[in-house]
Amino acid sequence: MGRPNAATAPVADARLGDLALARGIWLLLLAQFLTILPAAATGLFLPAIASDLGRNVALVGGLRSLGGVAALACGVLLAPLIDRVARAWTVAGGLALLAVAALLAARGSLLSLTLFYVLAGLAGAVGQPAILAAAVDGRDPHTGARAATLVSACGALAPLLAAPLLAAPAGWWGWRGDFAAMAAAALLLAGLATSRLDHRPPTGVARPGYRAAFRLVAAAPGAIALLLGSTLRATVMFAWLSYLAAFLVARFGASTALVAVTWSLGGTAVFLANLAVGRLVAASTPGDWRAPERLLPASLLAMLALSPLGLLAPTLPAAMAAAALTAGTHGAATAAIVSLLVGRYAPLRGAVLGLNAAGLNLGLFAGAALGGLALGAGGYPGLALALAALSATALVVVLRALRFARPPTA
């Protein structure tokens, strides 16, 4: 017997306010936030973890790549299956896996930390696309797109709030206590997901066979190009973000506090841009300036201008402002991409969101690697040139994707 989907009850009013919409998907918002929080915590506590394990920071930090590899592989392999399983089980399963991962991290050994990174990557690959897809289920296209962008915006808050949320209790029970608390929270949310989300496979979606799902995505007009454009956007972001702190310190002698302020400004910009684009898309009509087909190229064009210019800023305040604006363009582009994926390819939303999540993980590795190569070859001017080239390529690919007419969603 299926249970009513209380956390994502059908809504057919695209003018629903943000607070009312958030109340309807509160469980999914919390799940998205918690899914991203452990990764943010590992960055926050990296020096303390390395010290407690008696290892150098580079070794412990390098283990984080295992989570990305696991998420990339799992995301690609499981993408066609996301819509074939009830949301209650996929969301709860991802949260339960995250709870196991967090408990392993709390043990505080090198082996358990390695397993944590792998399992956290798997949990994200399963849970995040399912959470986004669940937010769309049962909603009209505009409201579904707003719900998905609201979930995406909530995820952007996790790194921003990680420090104030985790640092204070860690002063009492240490970083291991924080991971144990995250495990308990994940188990609690997993239990709520099993009781409140639907136990039946989602309706209004295609449920083809495993290989057929890949063929359908490949045949959907513009889908592959849009997914590639999303991956390139992520590549630009991580090529920029991986070396932003080093740039601020090397160029301007920025203190740790000022780097943290820059990060906070950027996180706030990502959240607000996500939220704003979701509202604009909800109010749009086909072809007007608020449609995601217009907002995405505009966001990428702004990213093309701002990403390299931020690395050429003459003063620290200018560089900080450019960083915040650049982060905003990424938030806007992310929201527009999610809106297009769930709007254009609604019957395949689980598969395309799963592949998009895998592409984001690929962008993390590719961006860090390409950014490092450009930085090594040409310093920060070389990195600025690489960011411009990657941004231009993303824009060209997305424009090609948008040449295709919007396919039917039912």
CSV table of C-alpha atoms in Angstrom, one decimal:
chain,number,residue,atom,x,y,z
A,1,MET,CA,0.0,0.0,0.0
A,2,GLY,CA,1.3,3.4,-0.9
A,3,ARG,CA,1.1,6.3,1.6
A,4,PRO,CA,0.1,9.8,0.9
A,5,ASN,CA,3.0,12.0,-0.2
A,6,ALA,CA,2.6,14.5,2.6
A,7,ALA,CA,5.9,16.2,2.0
A,8,THR,CA,5.2,16.8,-1.7
A,9,ALA,CA,1.5,17.0,-1.9
A,10,PRO,CA,0.2,18.0,-5.4
A,11,VAL,CA,-0.1,21.7,-5.9
A,12,ALA,CA,-1.5,23.3,-9.0
A,13,ASP,CA,-0.9,27.0,-8.2
A,14,ALA,CA,2.3,28.5,-9.7
A,15,ARG,CA,1.6,31.6,-7.7
A,16,LEU,CA,2.1,29.8,-4.4
A,17,GLY,CA,4.3,31.9,-2.1
A,18,ASP,CA,7.8,30.8,-1.1
A,19,LEU,CA,6.9,30.1,2.5
A,20,ALA,CA,3.8,28.0,1.6
A,21,LEU,CA,5.9,26.1,-1.0
A,22,ALA,CA,8.7,25.5,1.6
A,23,ARG,CA,6.1,24.2,4.1
A,24,GLY,CA,4.9,21.7,1.5
A,25,ILE,CA,8.4,20.3,0.9
A,26,TRP,CA,10.0,21.0,4.3
A,27,LEU,CA,11.2,17.4,4.6
A,28,LEU,CA,12.9,17.5,1.3
A,29,LEU,CA,14.6,20.8,2.1
A,30,LEU,CA,16.0,19.4,5.3
A,31,ALA,CA,17.1,16.2,3.5
A,32,GLN,CA,18.9,18.2,0.9
A,33,PHE,CA,20.6,20.4,3.5
A,34,LEU,CA,21.8,17.4,5.5
A,35,THR,CA,23.0,15.5,2.5
A,36,ILE,CA,25.5,18.2,1.7
A,37,LEU,CA,26.4,19.1,5.3
A,38,PRO,CA,28.9,16.3,5.9
A,39,ALA,CA,31.1,17.3,3.0
A,40,ALA,CA,31.1,20.8,4.2
A,41,ALA,CA,32.0,19.6,7.7
A,42,THR,CA,35.1,17.7,6.4
A,43,GLY,CA,36.4,20.9,4.9
A,44,LEU,CA,35.8,22.8,8.1
A,45,PHE,CA,37.4,20.2,10.4
A,46,LEU,CA,40.1,19.0,8.0
A,47,PRO,CA,43.0,20.4,10.1
A,48,ALA,CA,41.6,18.9,13.3
A,49,ILE,CA,40.9,15.5,11.6
A,50,ALA,CA,44.4,15.3,10.2
A,51,SER,CA,45.9,16.2,13.6
A,52,ASP,CA,43.9,13.6,15.5
A,53,LEU,CA,44.8,10.9,12.9
A,54,GLY,CA,48.4,11.9,13.0
A,55,ARG,CA,48.4,12.4,9.2
A,56,ASN,CA,49.2,15.4,7.1
A,57,VAL,CA,46.4,17.6,5.7
A,58,ALA,CA,47.2,16.8,2.1
A,59,LEU,CA,46.7,13.1,2.6
A,60,VAL,CA,43.4,13.4,4.5
A,61,GLY,CA,42.2,16.1,2.1
A,62,GLY,CA,43.1,14.0,-0.9
A,63,LEU,CA,40.7,11.3,0.4
A,64,ARG,CA,37.8,13.6,-0.4
A,65,SER,CA,38.3,12.7,-4.1
A,66,LEU,CA,37.1,9.2,-3.4
A,67,GLY,CA,33.7,10.5,-2.6
A,68,GLY,CA,33.5,12.3,-5.9
A,69,VAL,CA,34.6,9.2,-7.8
A,70,ALA,CA,32.0,7.1,-6.0
A,71,ALA,CA,29.3,9.7,-6.7
A,72,LEU,CA,30.2,10.0,-10.4
A,73,ALA,CA,30.2,6.2,-11.0
A,74,CYS,CA,27.1,5.6,-8.9
A,75,GLY,CA,25.3,8.6,-10.4
A,76,VAL,CA,25.8,7.3,-13.9
A,77,LEU,CA,25.0,3.7,-13.1
A,78,LEU,CA,21.9,4.3,-11.0
A,79,ALA,CA,20.4,7.3,-13.0
A,80,PRO,CA,18.0,5.1,-15.0
A,81,LEU,CA,16.6,3.5,-11.9
A,82,ILE,CA,15.7,6.6,-9.8
A,83,ASP,CA,12.1,6.8,-11.3
A,84,ARG,CA,11.6,3.0,-11.0
A,85,VAL,CA,11.7,3.1,-7.1
A,86,ALA,CA,9.3,4.8,-4.8
A,87,ARG,CA,10.6,8.2,-3.5
A,88,ALA,CA,10.2,7.0,0.1
A,89,TRP,CA,12.8,4.3,-0.5
A,90,THR,CA,15.3,6.3,-2.6
A,91,VAL,CA,15.3,9.4,-0.3
A,92,ALA,CA,15.3,7.3,2.9
A,93,GLY,CA,17.9,5.0,1.5
A,94,GLY,CA,20.2,7.9,0.7
A,95,LEU,CA,19.8,9.3,4.2
A,96,ALA,CA,20.4,5.9,5.8
A,97,LEU,CA,23.6,5.5,3.8
A,98,LEU,CA,24.6,9.0,4.9
A,99,ALA,CA,24.0,8.1,8.5
A,100,VAL,CA,26.3,5.0,8.2
A,101,ALA,CA,28.9,7.2,6.6
A,102,ALA,CA,28.8,9.8,9.3
A,103,LEU,CA,29.1,7.2,12.0
A,104,LEU,CA,32.2,5.8,10.3
A,105,ALA,CA,33.7,9.3,10.2
A,106,ALA,CA,33.0,9.7,13.9
A,107,ARG,CA,35.1,6.6,14.6
A,108,GLY,CA,38.1,8.7,13.6
A,109,SER,CA,40.4,6.2,11.9
A,110,LEU,CA,42.0,6.5,8.5
A,111,LEU,CA,40.1,3.5,7.2
A,112,SER,CA,36.7,4.6,8.6
A,113,LEU,CA,37.3,8.1,7.1
A,114,THR,CA,38.1,6.6,3.7
A,115,LEU,CA,34.9,4.5,3.9
A,116,PHE,CA,33.0,7.7,5.0
A,117,TYR,CA,34.0,9.5,1.8
A,118,VAL,CA,33.0,6.6,-0.4
A,119,LEU,CA,29.6,6.1,1.3
A,120,ALA,CA,28.9,9.8,1.4
A,121,GLY,CA,29.5,10.0,-2.3
A,122,LEU,CA,27.1,7.1,-2.9
A,123,ALA,CA,24.5,8.7,-0.6
A,124,GLY,CA,24.6,11.9,-2.5
A,125,ALA,CA,24.4,10.2,-5.9
A,126,VAL,CA,21.3,8.4,-4.8
A,127,GLY,CA,19.7,10.9,-2.6
A,128,GLN,CA,20.1,14.3,-4.2
A,129,PRO,CA,18.5,13.5,-7.6
A,130,ALA,CA,15.7,11.7,-5.8
A,131,ILE,CA,15.1,14.6,-3.5
A,132,LEU,CA,14.9,17.0,-6.5
A,133,ALA,CA,12.6,14.7,-8.4
A,134,ALA,CA,10.3,14.3,-5.4
A,135,ALA,CA,10.0,18.1,-5.1
A,136,VAL,CA,8.6,18.1,-8.7
A,137,ASP,CA,6.2,15.2,-8.3
A,138,GLY,CA,2.6,16.0,-8.5
A,139,ARG,CA,3.1,19.7,-9.4
A,140,ASP,CA,2.4,21.8,-12.4
A,141,PRO,CA,5.5,22.7,-14.5
A,142,HIS,CA,6.1,26.2,-13.0
A,143,THR,CA,5.5,25.2,-9.4
A,144,GLY,CA,7.6,22.0,-9.9
A,145,ALA,CA,10.5,24.1,-11.3
A,146,ARG,CA,10.3,26.5,-8.3
A,147,ALA,CA,10.2,23.6,-5.9
A,148,ALA,CA,13.3,22.1,-7.5
A,149,THR,CA,15.2,25.4,-7.4
A,150,LEU,CA,14.2,26.0,-3.8
A,151,VAL,CA,15.7,22.6,-2.9
A,152,SER,CA,18.8,23.5,-4.9
A,153,ALA,CA,19.0,26.8,-3.0
A,154,CYS,CA,18.7,25.0,0.3
A,155,GLY,CA,21.7,22.9,-0.7
A,156,ALA,CA,23.7,26.1,-1.3
A,157,LEU,CA,23.1,27.1,2.3
A,158,ALA,CA,24.8,24.1,3.7
A,159,PRO,CA,28.4,25.2,3.1
A,160,LEU,CA,27.5,28.7,4.2
A,161,LEU,CA,25.9,27.7,7.5
A,162,ALA,CA,28.3,24.8,8.2
A,163,ALA,CA,30.8,26.9,10.3
A,164,PRO,CA,28.3,28.6,12.7
A,165,LEU,CA,26.1,25.5,12.9
A,166,LEU,CA,28.9,23.0,13.6
A,167,ALA,CA,31.7,25.0,15.2
A,168,ALA,CA,29.9,25.8,18.4
A,169,PRO,CA,28.9,22.2,19.4
A,170,ALA,CA,32.3,20.9,18.2
A,171,GLY,CA,33.8,23.1,21.0
A,172,TRP,CA,31.9,20.9,23.5
A,173,TRP,CA,32.0,17.4,22.0
A,174,GLY,CA,34.6,17.7,19.3
A,175,TRP,CA,34.3,17.0,15.6
A,176,ARG,CA,33.5,13.4,16.2
A,177,GLY,CA,30.4,14.5,18.1
A,178,ASP,CA,29.3,16.6,15.2
A,179,PHE,CA,29.4,13.6,12.8
A,180,ALA,CA,27.6,11.4,15.3
A,181,ALA,CA,24.9,14.1,15.6
A,182,MET,CA,24.6,14.3,11.8
A,183,ALA,CA,24.2,10.5,11.7
A,184,ALA,CA,21.3,10.7,14.2
A,185,ALA,CA,19.7,13.5,12.2
A,186,ALA,CA,20.0,11.5,9.0
A,187,LEU,CA,18.4,8.4,10.6
A,188,LEU,CA,15.5,10.6,12.0
A,189,LEU,CA,14.9,12.1,8.5
A,190,ALA,CA,15.1,8.7,6.9
A,191,GLY,CA,12.4,7.5,9.2
A,192,LEU,CA,10.2,10.5,8.4
A,193,ALA,CA,10.8,9.9,4.7
A,194,THR,CA,9.6,6.3,4.9
A,195,SER,CA,6.4,7.5,6.7
A,196,ARG,CA,5.6,10.7,4.8
A,197,LEU,CA,6.8,10.1,1.2
A,198,ASP,CA,4.9,7.9,-1.3
A,199,HIS,CA,5.6,4.2,-1.2
A,200,ARG,CA,4.4,3.8,-4.8
A,201,PRO,CA,6.6,4.5,-7.8
A,202,PRO,CA,6.1,8.1,-9.0
A,203,THR,CA,3.4,8.9,-11.6
A,204,GLY,CA,3.8,11.0,-14.7
A,205,VAL,CA,7.2,9.6,-15.5
A,206,ALA,CA,8.5,7.0,-17.9
A,207,ARG,CA,9.8,3.8,-16.4
A,208,PRO,CA,11.7,2.1,-19.3
A,209,GLY,CA,14.2,-0.7,-18.9
A,210,TYR,CA,17.7,0.1,-17.8
A,211,ARG,CA,19.3,0.4,-21.3
A,212,ALA,CA,16.2,2.0,-22.7
A,213,ALA,CA,16.4,4.8,-20.2
A,214,PHE,CA,19.8,5.8,-21.5
A,215,ARG,CA,18.5,5.6,-25.1
A,216,LEU,CA,15.5,7.8,-24.3
A,217,VAL,CA,17.8,10.5,-22.7
A,218,ALA,CA,20.1,10.4,-25.7
A,219,ALA,CA,17.1,10.8,-28.0
A,220,ALA,CA,15.4,13.6,-26.1
A,221,PRO,CA,16.0,16.8,-28.1
A,222,GLY,CA,18.8,18.9,-26.6
A,223,ALA,CA,19.1,16.7,-23.4
A,224,ILE,CA,22.7,15.6,-23.9
A,225,ALA,CA,23.8,19.1,-24.9
A,226,LEU,CA,22.1,20.6,-21.9
A,227,LEU,CA,23.7,18.0,-19.5
A,228,LEU,CA,27.1,18.7,-21.1
A,229,GLY,CA,26.6,22.4,-20.6
A,230,SER,CA,25.7,21.8,-17.0
A,231,THR,CA,28.9,19.8,-16.5
A,232,LEU,CA,31.0,22.6,-18.2
A,233,ARG,CA,29.3,25.1,-15.9
A,234,ALA,CA,30.4,23.1,-12.9
A,235,THR,CA,33.9,22.8,-14.3
A,236,VAL,CA,34.1,26.5,-14.5
A,237,MET,CA,32.9,26.9,-11.0
A,238,PHE,CA,35.4,24.4,-9.5
A,239,ALA,CA,38.3,25.7,-11.6
A,240,TRP,CA,37.5,29.1,-10.1
A,241,LEU,CA,36.6,28.1,-6.6
A,242,SER,CA,39.4,25.7,-6.0
A,243,TYR,CA,42.0,28.6,-6.2
A,244,LEU,CA,40.0,31.6,-5.1
A,245,ALA,CA,41.3,31.6,-1.5
A,246,ALA,CA,44.9,31.1,-2.7
A,247,PHE,CA,44.4,34.1,-5.1
A,248,LEU,CA,43.0,36.4,-2.4
A,249,VAL,CA,45.9,35.5,-0.1
A,250,ALA,CA,48.7,35.6,-2.8
A,251,ARG,CA,47.5,38.8,-4.5
A,252,PHE,CA,46.2,40.9,-1.6
A,253,GLY,CA,47.5,39.2,1.5
A,254,ALA,CA,43.9,38.6,2.6
A,255,SER,CA,43.4,37.3,6.1
A,256,THR,CA,41.5,34.1,6.9
A,257,ALA,CA,38.7,36.2,8.2
A,258,LEU,CA,38.4,38.1,4.9
A,259,VAL,CA,38.5,34.9,2.9
A,260,ALA,CA,35.7,33.6,5.1
A,261,VAL,CA,33.7,36.8,4.5
A,262,THR,CA,34.2,36.3,0.7
A,263,TRP,CA,33.0,32.7,1.0
A,264,SER,CA,29.9,33.9,3.0
A,265,LEU,CA,29.1,36.6,0.4
A,266,GLY,CA,29.4,34.1,-2.4
A,267,GLY,CA,27.2,31.5,-0.6
A,268,THR,CA,24.6,34.2,0.0
A,269,ALA,CA,24.7,35.2,-3.6
A,270,VAL,CA,24.2,31.6,-4.8
A,271,PHE,CA,21.2,31.2,-2.5
A,272,LEU,CA,19.5,34.4,-3.5
A,273,ALA,CA,20.2,33.9,-7.2
A,274,ASN,CA,18.7,30.4,-7.0
A,275,LEU,CA,15.6,31.7,-5.2
A,276,ALA,CA,15.2,34.7,-7.6
A,277,VAL,CA,15.5,32.5,-10.8
A,278,GLY,CA,12.9,30.1,-9.4
A,279,ARG,CA,10.5,32.9,-8.9
A,280,LEU,CA,11.1,34.4,-12.3
A,281,VAL,CA,10.6,31.1,-14.0
A,282,ALA,CA,7.4,30.6,-12.2
A,283,ALA,CA,6.1,33.9,-13.4
A,284,SER,CA,7.3,33.4,-17.0
A,285,THR,CA,5.5,32.8,-20.2
A,286,PRO,CA,7.0,31.0,-23.2
A,287,GLY,CA,9.5,33.3,-24.9
A,288,ASP,CA,9.6,36.1,-22.4
A,289,TRP,CA,12.8,37.3,-20.7
A,290,ARG,CA,12.0,35.3,-17.5
A,291,ALA,CA,11.9,32.0,-19.2
A,292,PRO,CA,14.8,29.7,-18.3
A,293,GLU,CA,15.7,29.5,-22.0
A,294,ARG,CA,16.5,33.2,-21.8
A,295,LEU,CA,17.9,33.3,-18.2
A,296,LEU,CA,20.4,30.5,-18.7
A,297,PRO,CA,22.3,32.1,-21.6
A,298,ALA,CA,22.2,35.5,-19.8
A,299,SER,CA,23.7,33.9,-16.6
A,300,LEU,CA,26.4,32.1,-18.6
A,301,LEU,CA,27.3,35.3,-20.4
A,302,ALA,CA,27.6,37.1,-17.1
A,303,MET,CA,29.8,34.2,-15.8
A,304,LEU,CA,32.0,34.5,-18.9
A,305,ALA,CA,32.6,38.2,-18.1
A,306,LEU,CA,33.0,38.0,-14.3
A,307,SER,CA,34.9,34.8,-13.8
A,308,PRO,CA,38.2,36.0,-15.4
A,309,LEU,CA,37.7,39.6,-14.4
A,310,GLY,CA,37.6,38.7,-10.7
A,311,LEU,CA,41.1,37.4,-11.0
A,312,LEU,CA,42.3,40.6,-12.6
A,313,ALA,CA,40.7,42.9,-9.9
A,314,PRO,CA,43.0,45.7,-8.8
A,315,THR,CA,42.0,45.8,-5.1
A,316,LEU,CA,40.8,43.3,-2.5
A,317,PRO,CA,37.3,44.9,-2.1
A,318,ALA,CA,36.9,44.7,-5.9
A,319,ALA,CA,38.0,41.1,-5.9
A,320,MET,CA,35.5,40.2,-3.1
A,321,ALA,CA,32.7,41.9,-4.9
A,322,ALA,CA,33.5,40.2,-8.2
A,323,ALA,CA,33.6,36.8,-6.3
A,324,ALA,CA,30.1,37.4,-4.9
A,325,LEU,CA,28.8,38.4,-8.3
A,326,THR,CA,30.5,35.4,-10.0
A,327,ALA,CA,28.9,33.1,-7.4
A,328,GLY,CA,25.5,34.7,-8.1
A,329,THR,CA,25.9,33.8,-11.8
A,330,HIS,CA,26.6,30.2,-10.9
A,331,GLY,CA,23.5,30.1,-8.7
A,332,ALA,CA,21.3,31.6,-11.4
A,333,ALA,CA,22.7,29.2,-14.0
A,334,THR,CA,22.2,26.2,-11.8
A,335,ALA,CA,18.6,27.2,-11.1
A,336,ALA,CA,17.9,27.7,-14.8
A,337,ILE,CA,19.4,24.4,-15.7
A,338,VAL,CA,17.3,22.5,-13.1
A,339,SER,CA,14.2,24.3,-14.3
A,340,LEU,CA,14.9,23.3,-17.9
A,341,LEU,CA,15.7,19.7,-16.9
A,342,VAL,CA,12.5,19.2,-14.9
A,343,GLY,CA,10.4,21.2,-17.3
A,344,ARG,CA,11.6,19.9,-20.7
A,345,TYR,CA,12.2,16.3,-19.6
A,346,ALA,CA,9.6,15.7,-16.9
A,347,PRO,CA,8.9,12.1,-17.9
A,348,LEU,CA,12.6,11.4,-17.6
A,349,ARG,CA,13.3,13.7,-14.7
A,350,GLY,CA,14.9,11.0,-12.4
A,351,ALA,CA,17.3,9.9,-15.1
A,352,VAL,CA,18.3,13.4,-16.3
A,353,LEU,CA,18.7,14.7,-12.7
A,354,GLY,CA,20.8,11.6,-11.8
A,355,LEU,CA,23.0,12.2,-14.9
A,356,ASN,CA,23.2,15.9,-14.1
A,357,ALA,CA,24.4,15.1,-10.5
A,358,ALA,CA,27.1,12.8,-12.0
A,359,GLY,CA,28.1,15.6,-14.3
A,360,LEU,CA,28.5,18.0,-11.4
A,361,ASN,CA,30.9,15.5,-9.8
A,362,LEU,CA,32.8,15.2,-13.0
A,363,GLY,CA,33.0,19.0,-13.2
A,364,LEU,CA,34.5,19.1,-9.7
A,365,PHE,CA,37.5,16.9,-10.7
A,366,ALA,CA,37.9,18.4,-14.2
A,367,GLY,CA,37.7,22.0,-12.9
A,368,ALA,CA,40.3,21.5,-10.2
A,369,ALA,CA,42.6,19.7,-12.6
A,370,LEU,CA,42.2,22.1,-15.5
A,371,GLY,CA,42.4,25.1,-13.1
A,372,GLY,CA,45.6,23.7,-11.6
A,373,LEU,CA,47.2,23.2,-15.1
A,374,ALA,CA,46.3,26.7,-16.2
A,375,LEU,CA,47.6,28.2,-12.9
A,376,GLY,CA,50.8,26.3,-13.2
A,377,ALA,CA,51.3,27.2,-16.9
A,378,GLY,CA,50.4,30.9,-16.8
A,379,GLY,CA,49.7,32.0,-13.2
A,380,TYR,CA,46.5,33.8,-12.4
A,381,PRO,CA,46.3,35.4,-15.8
A,382,GLY,CA,46.5,31.9,-17.3
A,383,LEU,CA,43.7,30.8,-15.0
A,384,ALA,CA,41.6,33.8,-16.0
A,385,LEU,CA,42.1,32.8,-19.7
A,386,ALA,CA,41.1,29.2,-18.9
A,387,LEU,CA,38.0,30.3,-17.1
A,388,ALA,CA,37.0,32.5,-20.1
A,389,ALA,CA,37.5,29.6,-22.5
A,390,LEU,CA,35.5,27.2,-20.4
A,391,SER,CA,32.7,29.7,-19.9
A,392,ALA,CA,32.6,30.4,-23.6
A,393,THR,CA,32.4,26.7,-24.4
A,394,ALA,CA,29.6,26.2,-21.9
A,395,LEU,CA,27.7,29.1,-23.4
A,396,VAL,CA,28.1,27.7,-27.0
A,397,VAL,CA,27.0,24.2,-25.9
A,398,VAL,CA,23.9,25.5,-24.0
A,399,LEU,CA,22.9,27.7,-27.0
A,400,ARG,CA,23.0,24.6,-29.1
A,401,ALA,CA,20.9,22.7,-26.6
A,402,LEU,CA,18.3,25.5,-26.6
A,403,ARG,CA,18.0,25.4,-30.4
A,404,PHE,CA,15.7,22.4,-30.0
A,405,ALA,CA,12.1,23.0,-29.4
A,406,ARG,CA,10.8,22.2,-25.9
A,407,PRO,CA,9.6,18.6,-26.1
A,408,PRO,CA,6.3,17.5,-24.7
A,409,THR,CA,6.3,16.8,-20.9
A,410,ALA,CA,3.6,14.3,-20.7
